[in-house]
Amino acid sequence: MSFADFLADLANPDLAFLPRALLVAVASSVLCGIVGNFVVLRGMAFIGDAVSHAVFPGLAVAFVLQGNLILGGAVAGVVTALLIAVFTQHRRLREDSVIGVFFAAAFALGIVVVSRAPGYSGSLESFLFGSITGIPDEDVITVAVGTVLVLGVLAALHKEFVAVSIDRDMARASGLPVMWLDMALYVLVTIAVVLSLQTIGTILVLALLITPAATARLLTDSLGRMMLLAPLIGGGAAAVGLYVSWSWDLPVGGTIVLVATGLFVAAWAAAPRHGILWRLVHRKTPNPPDQVSEPAELTKAA
Amino acid sequence: MSALASGNAAAGGCVLGPPAPLIKVANLAVRLSGREVLTDVDLQVRAGELVGLVGPNGAGKTTLLRSILGLVKPSKGYVHVSAARIGRSRQRLGYVPQKHEFAWEFPITVEDAVMTGRTAALGWLRRPGLEDWRAVNAALDRVQLADLHHRTVGELSGGQKQRVLVARALALVPQGLLLDEPFTGLDIPTQQLLTGLFEELTSEGTAIVMATHDLAGAVADCTRLCLVNRTVVADGTPADVVATDGWMRAFGAQPSLGTHSRRGFGTGPNTVLPAEQTEMVGA
């Protein structure tokens, strides 16, 4: 399917779920991209993984009770995130062990709950791997409001999050409420994850948090630029991923993550100063000239 | 002790007699994981003093610093800073942790990293203003990092990183500065730069407490030594503290005194104090 056909389908009123899915996928990827910067910089990838699994019992309960999936997931995710934040204030257990305990427990609870629901295996699949159909209209509004809310809080607490991220002890000594800031960050991660779940699923949502931010980190040494690049990369990957998914009838979670991963690999190879291609080229020319290297030169150098 | 006198003048508030201590630790006991790490610690630090906390590994030097900062809750006793209970007055103290406590891979410039020292003082929802940037630039000037203010912290050398941590603490213009092993792994020029800076700060009335394993350096530079081994074993001028039985028990030997070239020289634990140098220092 050509890109023009894709645009035509987007405009087709019979396929109204498609623009909804595009909107939700791009918005949630942008959100995850920005929140993911702190996840990547603080080495919280495992927490992101935990939260994305921890929302599962909430989804399961909401599914069994015919309630709102986003709300159910958010409650379960936030509760788990707060439990982790509280338990990790103890020094005897390392954070990763606490997280391991809680996220497996939450996922186990989810499986037990969802198994009681009739016809669960089909819904289980869409929980785990996401789907672009069946996103209700009100979820589009929820995603939009949630995105604005999370970005607002993140902007408001930016300097505090930075201070805590680079030196917890100093932050605490200077009087910042470190535990509350940790909890706030975990809750923001949870909301970002929950809003992304419907399109991409619990298993792959971690990639939306980590991959765009990690790609941005490869490309720049500035937090400000990361904050711009990561959502661009995430949103772009979501749009392209959805197009690929629609054109070739592939699961959307998979295509979005693979596109994002492709960008990550490209950045790893071509990043200025640190990328492998850049180093190969500049090893030949110790004093790099002003001109930008052409692809032809690259192959010659390699 | 001229540093102390000018410290009084700079501190300003006190009229007659010795000034009220900036830091007062009384009857402090700290338990960590059920073990009593510090017992019955009494310590007062006044404006203009440069106090060296020395003691063997595991003696509780870092725990004492962390207690003064309010990072560790005492099981007994209390810590007052500037006659106010800690928590309301934390911002009077600057803290320079050991280098590995800082996330150096974080993508942040030198000046932004130094600005984080003012984050809590700035308050919620406030962005740094002109006054904040002035303080940051002044702090960078003092550690001679002004040229590198746009450099990413991950690209700095070990000595430059240590200076960033000192500048971050100074960005608040604190009345007291607490340092944990500030000289570890530094080359001699950087050690001298920091030693000179500390002397300058104390002469302006800043109180400095530093935990250190560099005994010879501490003896040469500090106005006062405090030998800690789960409690304060000895407290006084370097010459007095070095002469105590506690010193011999803790370190098994005395460092050489009076070597002004200090850091890097004569720091061996087995260097025995020559008699004539003792007299020189005592005089």
XYZ file of C-alpha atoms in Angstrom:
585
model
C 0.000 0.000 0.000
C 1.314 3.378 -0.922
C 1.534 6.267 1.471
C -1.236 8.054 -0.461
C -3.547 5.092 0.099
C -2.725 5.267 3.787
C -3.703 8.945 3.840
C -6.927 8.106 2.008
C -7.732 5.433 4.590
C -7.078 7.931 7.360
C -9.672 10.231 5.832
C -12.170 7.413 5.195
C -15.100 7.818 7.629
C -15.637 4.032 7.618
C -12.176 3.615 9.107
C -12.630 6.182 11.882
C -10.626 4.022 14.287
C -7.504 4.553 12.199
C -6.963 8.313 12.777
C -7.909 7.704 16.431
C -5.233 5.042 16.673
C -2.714 7.317 14.950
C -3.474 10.165 17.338
C -3.249 7.969 20.424
C -0.099 6.211 19.241
C 1.738 9.430 18.382
C 0.620 11.317 21.508
C 1.546 8.493 23.836
C 4.894 7.989 22.084
C 5.703 11.675 22.416
C 4.809 11.491 26.102
C 6.815 8.319 26.680
C 9.741 9.862 24.814
C 9.918 12.819 27.169
C 9.288 10.918 30.404
C 11.674 8.241 29.161
C 14.586 10.690 29.299
C 14.604 10.451 33.079
C 14.036 6.700 32.929
C 17.132 6.329 30.748
C 19.318 8.860 32.568
C 18.540 7.467 36.004
C 18.957 3.855 34.926
C 15.309 3.181 35.737
C 14.641 0.912 32.754
C 13.746 -1.914 35.080
C 11.225 0.323 36.866
C 9.605 1.112 33.534
C 9.418 -2.604 32.869
C 7.928 -3.175 36.308
C 5.289 -0.495 35.944
C 4.265 -1.684 32.506
C 3.670 -5.159 33.906
C 2.155 -3.869 37.117
C -0.730 -2.189 35.311
C -1.844 -5.615 34.123
C -3.934 -6.636 37.184
C -5.712 -3.283 36.960
C -6.529 -3.890 33.306
C -7.705 -7.386 34.184
C -10.004 -6.194 36.972
C -11.383 -3.408 34.770
C -11.950 -5.931 31.987
C -13.782 -8.394 34.266
C -15.915 -5.617 35.785
C -16.455 -3.960 32.371
C -14.868 -0.789 33.757
C -12.519 1.752 32.214
C -9.270 0.064 31.231
C -7.127 3.202 31.507
C -8.424 3.950 34.982
C -7.928 0.356 36.157
C -4.411 0.233 34.777
C -3.517 3.599 36.256
C -4.656 2.602 39.738
C -2.741 -0.681 39.701
C 0.373 0.936 38.212
C 0.432 3.820 40.672
C -0.086 1.518 43.661
C 2.792 -0.697 42.547
C 5.024 2.282 41.793
C 4.403 3.753 45.235
C 5.046 0.401 46.925
C 8.365 0.199 45.089
C 9.283 3.785 46.037
C 8.530 3.116 49.713
C 10.326 -0.220 49.878
C 13.431 1.052 48.111
C 14.036 3.723 50.764
C 15.484 0.860 52.821
C 19.126 0.309 52.184
C 19.254 -3.386 52.941
C 17.550 -4.429 49.726
C 18.640 -3.172 46.362
C 16.049 -1.478 44.216
C 16.091 -4.127 41.508
C 15.191 -6.913 43.934
C 12.222 -4.965 45.314
C 11.070 -4.247 41.780
C 11.485 -7.890 40.813
C 9.258 -8.950 43.693
C 6.472 -6.488 43.002
C 6.238 -6.570 39.264
C 6.130 -10.331 39.033
C 3.526 -10.392 41.799
C 1.389 -7.821 40.017
C 1.578 -9.668 36.721
C 0.719 -12.947 38.462
C -2.313 -11.329 40.047
C -3.382 -10.027 36.639
C -3.192 -13.469 35.066
C -5.243 -15.020 37.870
C -7.899 -12.316 37.592
C -8.163 -12.357 33.815
C -8.424 -16.141 33.717
C -11.794 -15.847 35.514
C -13.205 -13.744 32.676
C -15.044 -15.533 29.854
C -13.215 -15.525 26.516
C -10.112 -14.083 28.028
C -7.463 -15.388 25.681
C -8.376 -12.969 22.887
C -8.375 -9.974 25.191
C -5.185 -11.195 26.817
C -3.504 -10.993 23.458
C -4.569 -7.395 22.876
C -3.447 -6.460 26.409
C -0.065 -7.966 25.798
C 0.562 -6.869 22.225
C -1.774 -3.931 21.709
C -4.203 -3.256 18.877
C -5.289 -0.319 16.780
C -8.957 -1.199 16.664
C -11.405 -0.601 19.465
C -9.997 2.598 20.923
C -13.100 4.434 22.169
C -13.529 8.152 21.501
C -13.246 9.100 25.145
C -9.821 7.458 25.307
C -8.546 9.959 22.750
C -9.579 12.736 25.102
C -8.067 10.904 28.080
C -4.774 10.529 26.243
C -4.743 14.205 25.243
C -5.526 15.415 28.760
C -3.085 12.961 30.324
C -0.305 14.052 27.977
C -0.781 17.728 28.784
C -0.992 16.981 32.512
C 2.164 14.859 32.625
C 4.153 17.324 30.537
C 2.996 20.170 32.791
C 4.108 18.410 35.970
C 7.379 17.404 34.348
C 8.098 20.991 33.318
C 7.170 22.310 36.761
C 9.452 19.877 38.614
C 12.235 19.781 36.029
C 15.007 21.374 38.094
C 14.129 19.259 41.139
C 14.144 16.053 39.064
C 17.544 16.997 37.646
C 18.984 17.719 41.101
C 17.714 14.400 42.486
C 18.895 12.505 39.412
C 22.483 13.669 39.585
C 23.008 13.439 43.356
C 20.376 12.119 45.741
C 22.307 12.785 48.940
C 23.090 16.361 48.046
C 19.456 16.900 47.040
C 18.273 15.488 50.351
C 20.871 17.432 52.332
C 19.773 20.666 50.701
C 16.213 20.009 51.808
C 14.489 18.547 48.725
C 11.829 15.894 49.482
C 13.632 13.160 47.577
C 11.171 10.362 48.303
C 8.189 12.431 47.162
C 10.014 13.448 44.007
C 10.792 9.775 43.320
C 7.134 8.932 43.779
C 6.081 11.774 41.501
C 8.425 10.524 38.798
C 7.193 6.922 39.166
C 3.608 8.114 38.899
C 4.420 10.101 35.750
C 6.069 7.022 34.236
C 3.007 4.981 35.160
C 0.602 7.418 33.527
C 2.725 7.532 30.372
C 2.765 3.728 30.273
C -0.970 3.369 30.860
C -1.847 5.874 28.149
C 0.339 3.960 25.678
C -0.895 0.493 26.543
C -3.873 0.233 24.234
C -1.973 0.651 21.022
C 1.273 -1.039 21.898
C 0.519 -3.516 24.692
C 2.148 -4.184 28.067
C 5.074 -6.178 26.742
C 6.381 -3.609 24.264
C 5.532 -0.332 25.982
C 8.940 -0.415 27.644
C 10.463 0.233 24.215
C 8.509 3.498 23.911
C 10.010 4.656 27.199
C 13.564 3.562 26.601
C 14.373 3.458 22.899
C 13.590 7.067 21.836
C 15.325 8.537 24.893
C 18.316 6.230 24.490
C 18.536 7.198 20.806
C 18.428 10.888 21.735
C 21.162 10.331 24.338
C 23.393 8.886 21.621
C 22.881 11.994 19.524
C 23.478 14.736 22.086
C 25.151 15.672 25.368
C 22.473 18.207 26.240
C 19.434 17.366 28.338
C 17.476 20.155 26.662
C 18.103 18.696 23.208
C 17.257 15.193 24.477
C 13.914 16.570 25.652
C 13.206 17.712 22.077
C 14.714 14.772 20.188
C 13.223 11.883 22.164
C 9.557 12.835 21.579
C 10.320 13.524 17.888
C 11.890 10.094 17.519
C 9.087 8.407 19.461
C 6.297 10.209 17.626
C 7.945 9.576 14.261
C 8.405 5.893 15.025
C 4.746 5.637 16.056
C 3.483 7.242 12.842
C 5.731 5.191 10.564
C 5.065 2.042 12.597
C 1.328 2.473 12.278
C 1.648 2.995 8.528
C 3.727 -0.170 8.158
C 1.327 -2.086 10.359
C -1.710 -0.958 8.363
C -0.097 -1.540 4.988
C 1.197 -5.047 5.605
C -1.286 -6.145 8.249
C 1.329 -6.523 10.957
C 0.818 -6.079 14.727
C 1.199 -2.367 15.431
C 3.185 -2.752 18.661
C 5.798 -4.755 16.823
C 6.164 -2.372 13.897
C 6.415 0.753 16.081
C 9.104 -0.818 18.257
C 11.054 -2.108 15.265
C 11.041 1.321 13.607
C 12.253 2.901 16.853
C 14.937 0.240 17.164
C 16.039 0.952 13.604
C 16.490 4.613 14.513
C 18.458 3.615 17.616
C 20.853 1.477 15.578
C 21.242 4.236 13.005
C 22.056 6.738 15.751
C 24.540 4.333 17.304
C 26.286 4.055 13.958
C 26.146 7.651 12.775
C 26.015 9.782 15.927
C 28.350 12.808 15.800
C 31.656 12.238 17.624
C 30.642 8.958 19.287
C 29.032 7.001 16.456
C 31.045 4.199 14.895
C 30.901 5.599 11.335
C 31.916 9.054 12.550
C 34.960 7.567 14.265
C 35.946 5.552 11.235
C 35.802 8.640 9.027
C 37.637 10.894 11.427
C 40.373 8.431 12.171
C 41.587 9.039 8.619
C 41.429 12.814 9.017
C 42.745 13.852 12.432
C 41.757 17.495 11.830
C 38.217 17.201 10.536
C 37.518 19.654 7.712
C 34.430 21.842 7.799
C 32.644 19.952 5.084
C 30.190 17.240 6.071
C 31.253 13.725 5.120
C 29.475 12.324 2.092
C 28.225 8.729 2.016
C 30.788 7.960 -0.693
C 33.568 8.940 1.646
C 32.041 6.776 4.347
C 32.213 3.637 2.274
C 35.735 4.439 1.175
C 36.818 4.922 4.767
C 35.115 1.750 5.888
C 44.970 32.010 65.217
C 44.343 34.914 62.897
C 41.897 33.010 60.695
C 39.540 32.682 63.627
C 39.768 36.391 64.455
C 38.962 37.534 60.943
C 36.252 34.889 60.909
C 34.616 36.689 63.805
C 34.720 39.928 61.938
C 33.251 38.375 58.825
C 30.535 36.548 60.738
C 29.573 39.909 62.127
C 26.817 38.943 64.514
C 28.882 38.218 67.603
C 30.169 40.982 69.757
C 32.329 39.758 72.612
C 34.069 36.500 73.412
C 34.037 33.475 71.125
C 31.153 33.449 68.614
C 28.319 30.966 68.998
C 29.253 27.796 67.136
C 27.849 27.416 63.615
C 27.632 23.669 64.089
C 26.943 22.115 67.447
C 26.821 18.357 67.834
C 25.866 17.238 71.348
C 25.795 13.774 72.842
C 25.185 12.309 69.383
C 24.711 8.598 68.869
C 23.929 7.000 65.510
C 22.858 3.419 64.843
C 23.058 2.016 61.333
C 21.481 -1.422 60.740
C 21.435 -2.061 64.487
C 25.114 -1.262 65.005
C 26.149 1.760 66.997
C 28.420 3.637 64.599
C 28.833 6.793 66.675
C 28.499 7.216 70.439
C 28.581 10.307 72.642
C 29.912 12.643 69.980
C 30.337 16.251 71.058
C 31.689 18.696 68.520
C 31.412 22.412 67.972
C 32.608 24.204 64.875
C 32.893 27.978 64.710
C 33.133 30.410 61.838
C 36.597 30.494 60.308
C 37.709 27.099 61.544
C 39.119 24.430 59.236
C 38.463 21.193 61.075
C 39.972 17.953 59.815
C 38.060 14.799 60.723
C 40.599 12.002 60.790
C 40.340 8.402 61.822
C 40.727 4.881 60.487
C 38.334 3.339 57.950
C 34.946 2.636 59.467
C 35.520 5.128 62.278
C 32.308 6.969 61.410
C 33.714 10.097 59.755
C 31.283 10.015 56.849
C 28.405 9.122 59.183
C 29.249 12.145 61.312
C 29.189 14.403 58.242
C 25.912 12.860 57.127
C 24.427 13.396 60.595
C 25.398 17.056 60.546
C 23.661 17.356 57.167
C 20.538 15.659 58.469
C 20.916 12.673 56.121
C 21.185 10.252 59.040
C 18.814 10.357 61.978
C 20.538 10.287 65.373
C 19.375 7.670 67.859
C 20.420 10.002 70.666
C 21.581 13.588 71.003
C 21.156 16.345 68.450
C 22.774 18.494 65.787
C 22.210 22.235 65.758
C 23.309 24.427 62.894
C 23.571 28.130 63.697
C 21.566 27.550 66.861
C 18.626 26.325 64.798
C 17.686 22.680 64.529
C 18.834 21.111 61.307
C 16.131 20.910 58.662
C 15.237 24.560 58.897
C 18.841 25.564 58.342
C 20.239 23.002 55.963
C 20.935 25.630 53.379
C 23.542 27.213 55.634
C 25.731 24.192 54.892
C 27.340 23.226 51.625
C 28.175 19.565 51.098
C 30.895 18.096 48.910
C 30.318 14.337 48.742
C 32.815 11.789 47.495
C 33.098 11.976 43.704
C 31.319 8.711 43.036
C 28.054 9.992 44.567
C 27.458 12.178 41.511
C 25.977 10.856 38.240
C 28.759 12.078 35.924
C 27.197 10.486 32.831
C 24.195 12.825 33.135
C 24.083 15.190 30.113
C 24.507 18.460 31.943
C 26.951 21.344 31.610
C 29.307 22.452 34.347
C 27.337 25.625 35.066
C 24.007 23.791 35.192
C 25.486 21.186 37.525
C 26.727 23.961 39.811
C 23.293 25.603 39.650
C 21.719 22.435 41.096
C 23.328 23.497 44.374
C 20.767 26.304 44.487
C 17.749 24.208 43.429
C 16.255 23.705 46.870
C 16.913 27.290 47.911
C 15.264 28.621 44.751
C 11.975 27.045 45.711
C 9.258 25.333 43.701
C 8.341 26.604 40.240
C 11.067 29.274 40.268
C 13.689 29.537 37.582
C 17.218 30.766 38.309
C 17.494 34.538 38.016
C 20.350 36.971 37.582
C 21.404 36.704 41.206
C 21.572 32.894 40.933
C 23.744 33.023 37.834
C 26.024 35.552 39.535
C 26.474 33.185 42.460
C 27.182 30.283 40.100
C 29.741 32.288 38.131
C 31.419 33.454 41.326
C 31.632 29.848 42.535
C 33.108 28.741 39.191
C 35.663 31.553 39.373
C 36.742 30.443 42.833
C 37.522 26.916 41.650
C 38.978 28.240 38.375
C 36.473 26.478 36.139
C 34.960 29.583 34.550
C 36.518 28.655 31.173
C 34.795 25.272 31.184
C 31.315 26.433 32.172
C 29.745 25.052 28.973
C 31.601 21.724 29.098
C 29.564 18.547 29.699
C 30.462 17.162 33.135
C 31.212 13.705 31.743
C 34.170 15.117 29.770
C 35.984 16.502 32.819
C 39.100 15.109 34.470
C 38.988 13.832 38.042
C 40.373 17.073 39.440
C 37.922 19.181 37.453
C 35.049 17.009 38.679
C 36.078 17.571 42.288
C 36.151 21.307 41.631
C 32.622 21.143 40.158
C 31.422 19.543 43.398
C 33.110 22.259 45.466
C 31.635 24.985 43.238
C 28.183 23.434 43.546
C 28.464 23.623 47.333
C 29.762 27.211 47.158
C 26.967 28.326 44.819
C 24.764 28.729 47.877
C 27.408 30.883 49.600
C 27.152 28.625 52.660
C 28.304 29.535 56.166
C 29.681 26.050 56.586
C 31.244 23.626 54.122
C 31.379 19.875 54.748
C 33.713 17.813 52.573
C 34.107 14.047 52.383
C 37.583 13.015 51.243
C 38.073 16.037 48.972
C 41.677 15.171 48.069
C 41.264 11.537 47.059
C 42.809 10.863 43.666
C 43.774 14.473 42.947
C 47.080 15.634 41.522
C 49.215 18.076 43.483
C 48.237 21.283 41.610
C 44.532 20.577 42.187
C 45.193 19.759 45.857
C 47.029 23.043 46.222
C 44.272 24.960 44.452
C 41.680 23.514 46.835
C 43.861 23.995 49.922
C 44.364 27.640 48.953
C 40.629 28.043 48.390
C 39.821 26.527 51.786
C 42.231 28.909 53.505
C 40.639 31.832 51.665
C 37.149 30.699 52.674
C 38.026 30.279 56.335
C 39.634 33.707 56.394
C 36.293 35.059 55.137
C 34.541 33.359 58.028
C 33.331 30.115 56.460
C 33.539 27.102 58.740
C 34.950 24.013 57.033
C 34.815 20.418 58.190
C 36.538 17.817 56.062
C 36.894 14.099 56.506
C 40.264 13.016 55.185
C 42.762 10.169 55.104
C 45.557 12.521 54.122
C 47.052 12.846 57.605
C 50.070 14.930 56.684
C 47.924 17.284 54.649
C 45.387 17.602 57.457
C 48.126 18.323 59.998
C 49.620 20.973 57.744
C 46.442 22.750 56.664
C 43.776 22.387 59.342
C 43.403 24.816 62.226
C 42.018 21.950 64.262
C 42.001 18.183 64.099
C 39.289 15.943 65.392
C 40.259 12.298 65.739
C 37.159 10.169 65.373
C 36.883 6.504 66.192
C 33.217 5.839 66.929
C 33.427 8.873 69.172
C 35.657 11.944 69.368
C 38.926 10.502 70.670
C 40.925 13.729 70.538
C 40.110 17.291 69.526
C 42.502 20.224 69.377
C 45.332 21.773 67.419
C 47.045 19.364 65.042
C 50.182 19.288 67.195
C 48.202 18.400 70.313
C 46.089 15.744 68.649
C 49.061 14.083 67.009
C 50.726 13.805 70.407
C 47.836 11.940 72.052
C 47.781 8.230 72.861
C 44.632 7.987 70.768
C 46.566 8.966 67.659
C 49.105 6.204 68.192
C 46.310 3.695 68.823
C 44.468 4.749 65.691
C 47.347 5.024 63.258
C 50.308 3.348 64.946
C 52.609 6.223 63.951
C 52.781 9.953 63.709
C 53.056 11.891 60.470
C 55.927 14.266 59.929
C 55.021 17.792 60.916
C 56.162 21.044 59.477
C 56.778 19.879 55.924
C 55.259 22.754 54.023
C 55.435 20.967 50.714
C 52.968 18.562 52.419
C 50.783 16.712 49.899
C 52.463 13.845 48.241
C 55.492 14.025 50.481
C 56.176 12.414 53.831
C 52.675 11.017 54.043
C 53.763 7.459 54.699
C 52.105 6.026 57.775
C 55.462 5.009 59.179
C 57.052 8.430 59.018
C 58.036 9.157 62.609
C 57.981 12.687 63.890
C 61.496 14.123 64.272
C 62.020 15.835 67.617
C 63.208 19.210 66.307
C 60.205 19.547 64.001
C 57.850 19.006 66.933
C 59.482 21.923 68.683
C 59.216 24.067 65.611
C 55.495 23.421 65.323
C 54.941 23.826 69.033
C 56.668 27.221 69.068
